[in-house]
Coordinates of C-alpha atoms in Angstrom, one line a residue:
X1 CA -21.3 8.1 -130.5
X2 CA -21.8 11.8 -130.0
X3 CA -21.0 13.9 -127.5
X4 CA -23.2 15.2 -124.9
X5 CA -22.1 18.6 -126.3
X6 CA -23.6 17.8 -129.5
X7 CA -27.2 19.4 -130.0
X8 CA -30.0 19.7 -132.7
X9 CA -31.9 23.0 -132.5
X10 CA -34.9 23.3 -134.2
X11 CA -35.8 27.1 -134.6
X12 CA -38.5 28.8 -136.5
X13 CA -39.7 25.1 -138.1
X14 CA -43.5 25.5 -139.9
X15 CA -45.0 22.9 -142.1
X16 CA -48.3 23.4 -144.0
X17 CA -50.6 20.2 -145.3
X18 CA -53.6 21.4 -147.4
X19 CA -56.1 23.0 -144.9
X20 CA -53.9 22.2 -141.9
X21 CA -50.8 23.9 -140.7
X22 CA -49.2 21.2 -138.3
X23 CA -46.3 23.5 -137.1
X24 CA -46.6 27.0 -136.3
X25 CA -42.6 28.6 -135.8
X26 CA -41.5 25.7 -133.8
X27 CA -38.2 26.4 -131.5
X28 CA -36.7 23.9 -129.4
X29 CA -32.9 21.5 -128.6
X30 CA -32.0 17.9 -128.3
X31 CA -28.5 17.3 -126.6
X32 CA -26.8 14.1 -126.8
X33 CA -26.9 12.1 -123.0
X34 CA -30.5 13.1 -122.2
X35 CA -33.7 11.4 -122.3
X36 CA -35.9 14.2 -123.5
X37 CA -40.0 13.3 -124.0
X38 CA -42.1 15.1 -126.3
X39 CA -45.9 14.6 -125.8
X40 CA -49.5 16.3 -126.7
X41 CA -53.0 15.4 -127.7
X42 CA -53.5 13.8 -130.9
X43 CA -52.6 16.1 -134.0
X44 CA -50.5 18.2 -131.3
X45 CA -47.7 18.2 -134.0
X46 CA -45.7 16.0 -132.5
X47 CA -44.8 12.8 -134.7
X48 CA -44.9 15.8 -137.7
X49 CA -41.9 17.3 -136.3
X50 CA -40.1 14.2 -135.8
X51 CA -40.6 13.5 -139.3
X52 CA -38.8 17.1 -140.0
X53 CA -35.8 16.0 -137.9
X54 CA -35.5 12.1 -139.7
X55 CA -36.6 13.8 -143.2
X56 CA -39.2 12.1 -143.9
X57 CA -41.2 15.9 -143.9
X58 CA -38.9 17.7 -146.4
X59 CA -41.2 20.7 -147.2
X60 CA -40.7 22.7 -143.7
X61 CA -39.5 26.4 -143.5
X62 CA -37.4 27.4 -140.6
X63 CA -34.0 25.9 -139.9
X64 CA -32.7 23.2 -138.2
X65 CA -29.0 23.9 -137.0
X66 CA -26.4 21.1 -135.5
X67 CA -24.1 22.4 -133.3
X68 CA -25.2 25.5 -134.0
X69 CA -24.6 25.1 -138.2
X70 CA -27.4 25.1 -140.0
X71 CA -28.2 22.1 -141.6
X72 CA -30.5 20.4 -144.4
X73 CA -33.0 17.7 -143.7
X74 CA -34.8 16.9 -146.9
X75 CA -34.5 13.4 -147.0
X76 CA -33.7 10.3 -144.8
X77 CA -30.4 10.1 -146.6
X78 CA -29.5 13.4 -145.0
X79 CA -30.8 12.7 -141.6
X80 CA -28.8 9.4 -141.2
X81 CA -25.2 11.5 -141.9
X82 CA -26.3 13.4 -139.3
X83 CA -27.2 10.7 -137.0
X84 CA -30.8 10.6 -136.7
X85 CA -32.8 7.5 -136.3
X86 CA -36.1 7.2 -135.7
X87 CA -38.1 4.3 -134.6
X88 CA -41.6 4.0 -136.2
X89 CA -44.5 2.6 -133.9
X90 CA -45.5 0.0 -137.1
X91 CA -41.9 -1.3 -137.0
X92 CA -42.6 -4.0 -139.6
X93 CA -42.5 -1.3 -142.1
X94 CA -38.9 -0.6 -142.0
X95 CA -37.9 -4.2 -141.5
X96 CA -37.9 -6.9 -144.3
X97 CA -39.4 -9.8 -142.5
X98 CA -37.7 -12.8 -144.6
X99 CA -34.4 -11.6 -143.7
X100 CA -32.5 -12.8 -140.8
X101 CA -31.7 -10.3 -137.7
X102 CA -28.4 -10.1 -139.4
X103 CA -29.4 -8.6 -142.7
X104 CA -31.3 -6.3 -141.2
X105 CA -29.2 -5.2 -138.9
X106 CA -26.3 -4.8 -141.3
X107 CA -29.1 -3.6 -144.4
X108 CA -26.7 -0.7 -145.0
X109 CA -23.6 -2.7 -145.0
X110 CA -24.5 -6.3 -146.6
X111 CA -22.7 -6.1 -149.6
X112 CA -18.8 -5.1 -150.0
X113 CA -16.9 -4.9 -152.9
X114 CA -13.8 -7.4 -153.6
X115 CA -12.5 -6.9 -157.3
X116 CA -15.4 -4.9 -158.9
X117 CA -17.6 -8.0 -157.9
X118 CA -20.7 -7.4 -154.6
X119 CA -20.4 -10.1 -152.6
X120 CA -21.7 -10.5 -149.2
X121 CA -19.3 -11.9 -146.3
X122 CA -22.1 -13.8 -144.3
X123 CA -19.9 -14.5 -141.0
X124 CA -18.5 -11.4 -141.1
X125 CA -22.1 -9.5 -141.2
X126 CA -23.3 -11.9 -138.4
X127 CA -20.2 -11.6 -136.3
X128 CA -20.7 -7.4 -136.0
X129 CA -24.3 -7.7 -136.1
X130 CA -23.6 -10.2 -132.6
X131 CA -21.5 -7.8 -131.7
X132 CA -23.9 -4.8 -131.3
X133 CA -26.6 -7.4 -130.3
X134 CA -24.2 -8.5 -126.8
X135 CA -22.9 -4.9 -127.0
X136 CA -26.7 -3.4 -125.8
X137 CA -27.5 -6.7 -123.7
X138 CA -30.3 -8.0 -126.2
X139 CA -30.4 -11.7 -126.4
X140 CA -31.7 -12.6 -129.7
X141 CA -30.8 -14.6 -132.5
X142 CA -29.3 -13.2 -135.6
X143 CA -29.7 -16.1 -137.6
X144 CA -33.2 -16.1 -137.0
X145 CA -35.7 -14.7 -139.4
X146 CA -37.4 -11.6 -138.6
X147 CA -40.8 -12.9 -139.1
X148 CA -40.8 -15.1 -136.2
X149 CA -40.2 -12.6 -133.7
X150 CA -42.4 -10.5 -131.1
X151 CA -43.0 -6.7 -131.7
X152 CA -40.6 -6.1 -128.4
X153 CA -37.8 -8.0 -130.4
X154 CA -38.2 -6.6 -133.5
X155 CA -38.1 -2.9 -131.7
X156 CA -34.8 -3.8 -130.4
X157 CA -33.3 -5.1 -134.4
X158 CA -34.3 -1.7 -135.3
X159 CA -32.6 -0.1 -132.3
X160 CA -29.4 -2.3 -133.1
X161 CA -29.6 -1.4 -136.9
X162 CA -29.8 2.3 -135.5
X163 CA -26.5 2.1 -133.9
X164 CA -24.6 0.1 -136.8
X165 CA -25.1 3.8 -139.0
X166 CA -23.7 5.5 -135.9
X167 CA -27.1 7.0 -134.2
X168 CA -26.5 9.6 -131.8
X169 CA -29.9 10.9 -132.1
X170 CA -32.8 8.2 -131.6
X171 CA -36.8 9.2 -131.7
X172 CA -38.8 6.0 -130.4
X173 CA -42.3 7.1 -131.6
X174 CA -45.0 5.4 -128.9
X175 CA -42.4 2.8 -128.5
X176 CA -44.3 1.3 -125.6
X177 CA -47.9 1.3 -126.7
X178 CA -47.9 -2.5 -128.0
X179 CA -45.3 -4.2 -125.5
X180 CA -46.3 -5.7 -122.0
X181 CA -44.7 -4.2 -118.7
X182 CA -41.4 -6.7 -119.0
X183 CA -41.3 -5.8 -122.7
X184 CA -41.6 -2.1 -121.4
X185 CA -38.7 -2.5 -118.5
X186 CA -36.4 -4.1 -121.2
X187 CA -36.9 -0.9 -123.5
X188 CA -36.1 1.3 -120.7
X189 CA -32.8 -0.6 -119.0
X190 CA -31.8 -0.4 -122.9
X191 CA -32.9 3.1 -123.0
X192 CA -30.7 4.5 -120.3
X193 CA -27.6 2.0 -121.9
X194 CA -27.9 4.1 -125.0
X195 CA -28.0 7.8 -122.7
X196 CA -25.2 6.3 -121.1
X197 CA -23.0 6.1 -124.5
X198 CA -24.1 9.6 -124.9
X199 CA -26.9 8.9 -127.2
X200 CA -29.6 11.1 -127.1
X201 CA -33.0 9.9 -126.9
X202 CA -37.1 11.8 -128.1
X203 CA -39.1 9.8 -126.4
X204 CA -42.9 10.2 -127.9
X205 CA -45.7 8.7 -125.1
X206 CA -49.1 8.7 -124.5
X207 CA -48.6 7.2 -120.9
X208 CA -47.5 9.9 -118.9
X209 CA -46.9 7.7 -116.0
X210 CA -43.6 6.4 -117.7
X211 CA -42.2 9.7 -118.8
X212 CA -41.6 10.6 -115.1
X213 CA -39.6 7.0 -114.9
X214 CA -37.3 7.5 -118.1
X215 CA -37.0 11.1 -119.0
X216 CA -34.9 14.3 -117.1
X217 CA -37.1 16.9 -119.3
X218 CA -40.8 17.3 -120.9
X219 CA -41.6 19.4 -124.1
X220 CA -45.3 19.8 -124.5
X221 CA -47.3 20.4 -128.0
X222 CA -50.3 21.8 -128.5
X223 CA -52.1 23.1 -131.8
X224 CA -48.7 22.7 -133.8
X225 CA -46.6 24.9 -131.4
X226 CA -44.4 23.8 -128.1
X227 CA -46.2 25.3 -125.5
X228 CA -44.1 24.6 -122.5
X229 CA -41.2 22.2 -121.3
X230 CA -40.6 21.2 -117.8
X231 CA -37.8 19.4 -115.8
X232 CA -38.4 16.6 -114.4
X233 CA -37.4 17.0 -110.6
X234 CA -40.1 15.8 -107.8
X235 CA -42.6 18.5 -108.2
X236 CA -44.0 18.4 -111.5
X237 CA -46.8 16.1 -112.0
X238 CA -49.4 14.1 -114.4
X239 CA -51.7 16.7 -113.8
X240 CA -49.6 19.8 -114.6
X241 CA -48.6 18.0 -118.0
X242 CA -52.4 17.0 -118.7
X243 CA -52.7 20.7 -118.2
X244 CA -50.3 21.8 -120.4
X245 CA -51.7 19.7 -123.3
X246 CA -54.9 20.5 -123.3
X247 CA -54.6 24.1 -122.2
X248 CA -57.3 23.5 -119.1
X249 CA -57.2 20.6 -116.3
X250 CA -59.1 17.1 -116.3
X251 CA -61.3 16.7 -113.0
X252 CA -64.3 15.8 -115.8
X253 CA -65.9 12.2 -114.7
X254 CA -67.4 9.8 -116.6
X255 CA -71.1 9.7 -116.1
X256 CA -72.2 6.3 -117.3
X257 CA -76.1 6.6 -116.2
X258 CA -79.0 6.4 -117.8
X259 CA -78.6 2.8 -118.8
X260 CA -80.4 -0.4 -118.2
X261 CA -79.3 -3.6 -118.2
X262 CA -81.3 -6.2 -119.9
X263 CA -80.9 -9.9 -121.0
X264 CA -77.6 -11.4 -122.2
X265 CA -76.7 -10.4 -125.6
X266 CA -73.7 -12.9 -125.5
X267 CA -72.8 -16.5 -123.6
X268 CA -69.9 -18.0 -124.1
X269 CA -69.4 -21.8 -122.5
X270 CA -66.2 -23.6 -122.7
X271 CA -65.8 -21.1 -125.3
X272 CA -62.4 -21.4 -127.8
X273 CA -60.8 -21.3 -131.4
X274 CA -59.4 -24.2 -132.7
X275 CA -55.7 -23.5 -132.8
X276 CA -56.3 -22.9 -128.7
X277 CA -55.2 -19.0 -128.8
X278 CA -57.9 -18.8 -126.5
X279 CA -60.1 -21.5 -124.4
X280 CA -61.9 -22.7 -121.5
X281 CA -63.5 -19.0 -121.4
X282 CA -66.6 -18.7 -119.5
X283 CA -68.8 -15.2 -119.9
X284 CA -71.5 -13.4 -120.3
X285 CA -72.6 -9.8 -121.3
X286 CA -76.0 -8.0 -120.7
X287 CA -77.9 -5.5 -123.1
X288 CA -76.7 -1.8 -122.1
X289 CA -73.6 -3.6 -120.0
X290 CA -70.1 -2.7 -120.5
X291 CA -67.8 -5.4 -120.0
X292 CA -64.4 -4.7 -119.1
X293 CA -61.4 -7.6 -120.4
X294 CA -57.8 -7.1 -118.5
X295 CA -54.6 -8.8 -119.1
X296 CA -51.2 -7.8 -120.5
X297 CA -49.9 -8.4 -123.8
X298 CA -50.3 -11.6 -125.0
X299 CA -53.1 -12.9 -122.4
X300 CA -55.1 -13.7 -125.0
X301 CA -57.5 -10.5 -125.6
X302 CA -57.0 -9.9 -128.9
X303 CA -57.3 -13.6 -130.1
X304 CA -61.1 -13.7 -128.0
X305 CA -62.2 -10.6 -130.0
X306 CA -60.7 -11.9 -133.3
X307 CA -62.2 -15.3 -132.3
X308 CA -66.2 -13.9 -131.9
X309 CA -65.9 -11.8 -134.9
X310 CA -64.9 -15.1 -136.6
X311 CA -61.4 -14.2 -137.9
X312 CA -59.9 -17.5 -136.8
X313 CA -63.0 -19.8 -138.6
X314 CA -65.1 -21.8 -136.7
X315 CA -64.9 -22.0 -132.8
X316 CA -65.2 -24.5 -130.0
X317 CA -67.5 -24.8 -127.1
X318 CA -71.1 -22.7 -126.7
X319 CA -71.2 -19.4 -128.3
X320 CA -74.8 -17.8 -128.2
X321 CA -76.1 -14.6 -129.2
X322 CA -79.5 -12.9 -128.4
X323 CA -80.2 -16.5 -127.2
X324 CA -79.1 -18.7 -130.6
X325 CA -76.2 -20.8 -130.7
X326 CA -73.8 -19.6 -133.7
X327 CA -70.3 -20.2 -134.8
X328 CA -69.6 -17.7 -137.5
X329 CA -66.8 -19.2 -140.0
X330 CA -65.6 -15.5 -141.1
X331 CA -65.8 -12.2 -140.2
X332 CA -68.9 -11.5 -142.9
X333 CA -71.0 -14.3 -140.8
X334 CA -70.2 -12.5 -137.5
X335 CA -71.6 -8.8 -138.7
X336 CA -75.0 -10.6 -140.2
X337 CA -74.6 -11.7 -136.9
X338 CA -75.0 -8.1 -135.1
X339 CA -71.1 -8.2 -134.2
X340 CA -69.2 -4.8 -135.0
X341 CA -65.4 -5.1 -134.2
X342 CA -62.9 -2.3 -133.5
X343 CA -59.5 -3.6 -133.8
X344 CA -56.3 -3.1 -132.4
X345 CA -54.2 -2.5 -135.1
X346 CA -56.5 0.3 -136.8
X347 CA -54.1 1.0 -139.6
X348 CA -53.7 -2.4 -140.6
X349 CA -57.6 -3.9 -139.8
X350 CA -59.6 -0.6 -139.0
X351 CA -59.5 1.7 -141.9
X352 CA -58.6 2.0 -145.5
X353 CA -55.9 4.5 -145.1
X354 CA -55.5 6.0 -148.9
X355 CA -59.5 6.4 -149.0
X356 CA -61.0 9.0 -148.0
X357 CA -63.0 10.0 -144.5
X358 CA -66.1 10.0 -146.3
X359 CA -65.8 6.1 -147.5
X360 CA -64.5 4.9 -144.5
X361 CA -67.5 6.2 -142.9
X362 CA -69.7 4.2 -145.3
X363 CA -67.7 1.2 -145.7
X364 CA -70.1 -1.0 -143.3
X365 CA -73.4 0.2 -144.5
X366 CA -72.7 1.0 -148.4
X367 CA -75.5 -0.7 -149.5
X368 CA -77.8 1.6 -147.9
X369 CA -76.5 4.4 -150.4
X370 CA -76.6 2.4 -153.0
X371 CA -79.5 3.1 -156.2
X372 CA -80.5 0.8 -158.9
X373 CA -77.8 -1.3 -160.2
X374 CA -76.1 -0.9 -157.5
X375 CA -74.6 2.8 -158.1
X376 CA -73.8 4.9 -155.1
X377 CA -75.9 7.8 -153.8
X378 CA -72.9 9.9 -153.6
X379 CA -75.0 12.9 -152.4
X380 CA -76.6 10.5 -149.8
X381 CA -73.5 9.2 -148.4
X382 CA -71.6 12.5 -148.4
X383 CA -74.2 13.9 -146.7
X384 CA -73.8 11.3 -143.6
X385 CA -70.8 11.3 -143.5
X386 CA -70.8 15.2 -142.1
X387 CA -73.0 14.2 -139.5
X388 CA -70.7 11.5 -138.3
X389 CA -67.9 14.0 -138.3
X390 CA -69.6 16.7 -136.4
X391 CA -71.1 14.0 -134.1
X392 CA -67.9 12.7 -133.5
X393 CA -65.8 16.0 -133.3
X394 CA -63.8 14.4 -135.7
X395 CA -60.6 16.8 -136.7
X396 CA -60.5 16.4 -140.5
X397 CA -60.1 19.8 -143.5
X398 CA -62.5 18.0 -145.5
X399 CA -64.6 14.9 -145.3
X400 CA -62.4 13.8 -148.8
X401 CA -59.3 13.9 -146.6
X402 CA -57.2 10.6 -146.0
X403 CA -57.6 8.8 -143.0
X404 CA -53.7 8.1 -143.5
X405 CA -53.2 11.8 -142.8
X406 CA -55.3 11.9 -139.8
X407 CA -54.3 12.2 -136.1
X408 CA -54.1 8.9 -134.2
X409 CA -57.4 10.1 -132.0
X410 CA -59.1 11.1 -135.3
X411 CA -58.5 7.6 -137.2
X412 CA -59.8 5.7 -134.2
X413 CA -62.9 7.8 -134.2
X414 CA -63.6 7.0 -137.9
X415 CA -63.3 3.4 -137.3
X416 CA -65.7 3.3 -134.6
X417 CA -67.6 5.6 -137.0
X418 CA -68.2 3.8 -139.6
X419 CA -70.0 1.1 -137.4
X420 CA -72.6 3.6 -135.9
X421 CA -75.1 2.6 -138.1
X422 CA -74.8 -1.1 -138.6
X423 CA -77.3 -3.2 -136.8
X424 CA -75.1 -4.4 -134.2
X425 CA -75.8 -5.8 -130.7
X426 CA -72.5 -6.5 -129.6
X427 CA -69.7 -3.9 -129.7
X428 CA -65.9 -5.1 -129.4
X429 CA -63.4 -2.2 -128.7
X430 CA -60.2 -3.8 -128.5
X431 CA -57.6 -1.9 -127.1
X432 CA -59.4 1.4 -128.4
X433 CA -57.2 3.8 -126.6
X434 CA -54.2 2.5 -127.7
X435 CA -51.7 6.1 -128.7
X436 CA -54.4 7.9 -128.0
X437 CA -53.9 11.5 -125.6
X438 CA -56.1 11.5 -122.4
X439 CA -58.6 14.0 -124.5
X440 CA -59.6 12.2 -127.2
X441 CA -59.6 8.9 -124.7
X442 CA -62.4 10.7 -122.8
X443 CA -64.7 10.8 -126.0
X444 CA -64.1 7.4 -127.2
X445 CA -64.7 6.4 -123.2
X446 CA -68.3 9.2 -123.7
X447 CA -69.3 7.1 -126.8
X448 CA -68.6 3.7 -125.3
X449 CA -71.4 5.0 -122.9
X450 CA -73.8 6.0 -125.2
X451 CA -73.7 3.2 -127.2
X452 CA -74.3 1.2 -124.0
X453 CA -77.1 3.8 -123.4
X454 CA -78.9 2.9 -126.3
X455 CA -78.8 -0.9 -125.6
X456 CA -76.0 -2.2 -127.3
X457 CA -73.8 -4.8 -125.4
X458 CA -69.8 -3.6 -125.3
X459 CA -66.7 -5.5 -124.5
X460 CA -63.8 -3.3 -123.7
X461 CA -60.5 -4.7 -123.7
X462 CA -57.2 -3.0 -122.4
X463 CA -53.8 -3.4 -120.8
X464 CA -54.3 -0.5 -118.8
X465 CA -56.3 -1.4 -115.3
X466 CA -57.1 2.5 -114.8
X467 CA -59.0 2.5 -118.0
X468 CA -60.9 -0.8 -117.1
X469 CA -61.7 0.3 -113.3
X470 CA -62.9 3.8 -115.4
X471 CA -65.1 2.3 -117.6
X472 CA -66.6 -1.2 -117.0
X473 CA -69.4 -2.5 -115.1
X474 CA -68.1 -5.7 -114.9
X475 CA -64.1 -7.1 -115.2
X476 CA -62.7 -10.3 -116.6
X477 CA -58.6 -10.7 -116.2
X478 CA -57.3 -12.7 -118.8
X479 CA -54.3 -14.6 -118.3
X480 CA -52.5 -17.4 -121.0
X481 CA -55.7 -17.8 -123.3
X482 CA -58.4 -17.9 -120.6
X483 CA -60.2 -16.0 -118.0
X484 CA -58.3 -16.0 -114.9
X485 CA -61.0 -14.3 -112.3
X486 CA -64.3 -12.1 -113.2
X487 CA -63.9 -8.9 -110.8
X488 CA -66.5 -5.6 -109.4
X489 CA -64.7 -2.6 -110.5
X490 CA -66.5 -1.3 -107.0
X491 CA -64.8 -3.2 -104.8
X492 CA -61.4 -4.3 -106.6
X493 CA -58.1 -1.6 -107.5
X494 CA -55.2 -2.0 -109.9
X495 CA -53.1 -4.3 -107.6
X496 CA -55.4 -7.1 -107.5
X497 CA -56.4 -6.7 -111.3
X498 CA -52.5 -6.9 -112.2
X499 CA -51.5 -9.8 -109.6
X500 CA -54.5 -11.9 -111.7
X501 CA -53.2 -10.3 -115.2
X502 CA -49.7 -12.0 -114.3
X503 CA -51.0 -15.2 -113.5
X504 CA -52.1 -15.3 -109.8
X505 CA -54.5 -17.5 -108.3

């Protein structure tokens, strides 16, 4: 491992996409032994500079010097001989799923030469690949097949493959964003393992709460340039950091008047799926209400929302909507149905991330652009799209940009967008914040309301109780595949939502 003399300065760095420039003359060090965050809003710069550093972003200007030598980053290749690893938020992409731990731990390394012939020495592989697994505490199975495990384990295969090529530089991306507050404490206990080897660590998070827990120094982006970086040491706080980001301070409340609740849009009695993700849920949710759904990772939110918008096929139980019992067997049933979902995973269920802004916007309601024969109004659908993107405030140099090239904030407002004009009674955001900076939260949380304004029903799920005390009317804690207790946000605080999101009674 490196030193904790060993440093990467970047000095001078800029990087230009068509229309955008994402760095401006970027100037900042990384030392070996520290736990360093990086942070801003959405399209801050942040994750674009990281790809300068692990060379996946191989058209920057500037210079990026080791140890005071400059170096070259134009490819992965060069940024592994450096030791530079960087840990992706969608982790599945760099992992091959029907190979064990093992193999992909040892990817680099599975095939040796004996005689001019590749062969692969399987005990051997799976002996070193144990070896780093007891080595960093992580008690996991390297025979077992990357496919069957969590998200948490599979952070920690790419971690361990990470220090097989020698890493003493390791970016974790939003690393915490999908796991549950155990999943979270095991990241971190590994975390300060790998400082204490003299590792160093760029730690990218949205929660600023943690960064306080797990970091010695703060390096703030805004608009493509760093505009400040503070120690960590008792005095700063959330607010000076919110501050920094968005270059003015958040006492802004959420108004959520104006609204009336009416009759229930959705019932839901002895309500489940029939592999029993979910079951034995009882609720309800008015016209104009917004109804708040707790629980940590795995309680079972996700597989309710997937389960109404009929995902998982038929369902079990009493599921009514504006007063009509239905049991949509796929998704395509549940939108006829007045159901409009927002997913979790919005690169992988929310968008289509090689088209452009302007289809995604369209995507639900094509049909009404479409002419005789079913062609396209082109004009017609352009022409909406700009209204969704200035009513939205979404950041985009053209309405024919990718989505893939958007901000995190900005691709979450296009698939919210693209429902706007569906004929849907019942809104589900789940997990709608999810890597989003406290900015663009506020005007996802300001369209959630006017939605509700307008007479839509909205279920809101999240792992975070501060966002669910924020925004709902009512609360429902979810705990192993049901609803644990239905709470007021009035009269209820974090504590009690958490000890019924962990299972208490």
């Amino acid at each position: 491992m490196g030193q904790t003399s060993d440093r990467i300065e970047v000095k001078d760095v800029s990087i230009e996409f068509p229309g955008v420039k994402a760095l401006k003359e970027v100037n900042c060090t990384f030392s070996c032994g520290e736990v360093k965050a990086l942070i801003g809003a959405n399209g801050a710069g942040k994750s674009t500079l990281m790809k300068v550093l692990a060379g996946a972003n191989p058209t920057y200007t500037g210079q990026v010097l080791y140890n005071g030598t400059p170096v070259e980053i134009r490819n992965p290749g060069d940024a592994r001989k450096l030791g530079i690893s960087i840990v992706y938020q969608e982790v599945d992409s760099i992992l091959i799923p029907n190979l064990s731990v093992a193999e992909n731990i040892m990817i680099d390394y599975l095939v040796y030469d004996l005689k001019g012939v590749g062969v692969v020495n399987w005990k051997n592989m799976q002996a070193k690949a144990r070896e780093v697994m007891k080595e960093l505490e992580i008690d996991i199975d390297v025979t077992a097949l990357v496919s069957s495990l969590t998200l948490a384990q599979k952070q920690m295969v790419v971690i361990g493959r990470s220090i097989v090529q020698n890493c003493k530089f390791l970016i974790l991306d939003e690393p915490t964003a999908p796991l549950s507050t155990k999943e979270t404490e095991v990241l971190f206990d590994l975390v300060r393992k790998l400082k204490a080897r003299g590792c160093g660590i760029i730690f990218i998070s949205h929660r600023l709460n943690e960064l306080f827990e797990i970091c010695e120094n703060i390096v703030v982006m805004k608009d493509g340039e760093i505009v400040g970086e503070r120690a960590v040491d008792g005095v700063l706080t959330i607010n000076d950091i919110v501050t920094m980001m968005l270059g003015r301070e958040t006492g802004e409340k959420l108004d959520k008047s104006g609204r009336e609740l009416g009759e229930n849009v959705l019932e839901l009695k002895n309500f489940g799926d029939s592999e029993n993700r979910v079951h034995d849920i009882n609720i309800y949710v008015r016209r104009g209400e917004i109804v708040g759904i707790s629980g940590l990772v795995g309680a079972g939110k996700t597989e309710l929302c997937k389960s109404l918008f009929g995902a998982f096929g038929k369902t079990k139980g009493e599921y009514i909507l504006d007063g009509k019992k239905v049991n949509p067997s796929d998704t395509g049933q549940a939108v006829k149905n007045g159901l409009a979902l927002i997913p979790e995973e919005r690169r992988k269920e929310g968008i289509f991330l090689e088209e452009s802004v302007n289809r995604n916007l369209s995507v639900v309601t094509l049909g009404r652009f479409s002419k005789v024969l079913g062609f396209v109004n082109r004009a017609k659908e352009l022409e909406t799209a700009k209204d969704k993107i200035e009513k939205l405030t979404i950041k985009t140099p053209s309405p024919n940009q990718k989505v893939g090239l958007l901000s995190g904030g900005n691709q979450q407002k296009v698939t919210i967008g693209k429902w706007l004009d569906s004929d849907a009674d019942l809104y589900i955001f789940d997990e709608p914040t999810k890597g989003i900076d406290v900015g663009a939260k506020m005007e996802i949380y300001k369209l959630i309301v006017t939605l509700a304004r307008s007479g839509k029903a909205v279920i809101y799920t999240s792992s975070e109780q501060s966002e669910i005390l924020t925004l709902s009317d009512r609360i429902y804690v979810m705990y192993d595949g049901t609803v644990q207790k239905e709470l007021n946000p009035e009269t209820t605080n974090d504590q009690e939502i958490l000890f019924y999101c962990t299972g208490g009674k």
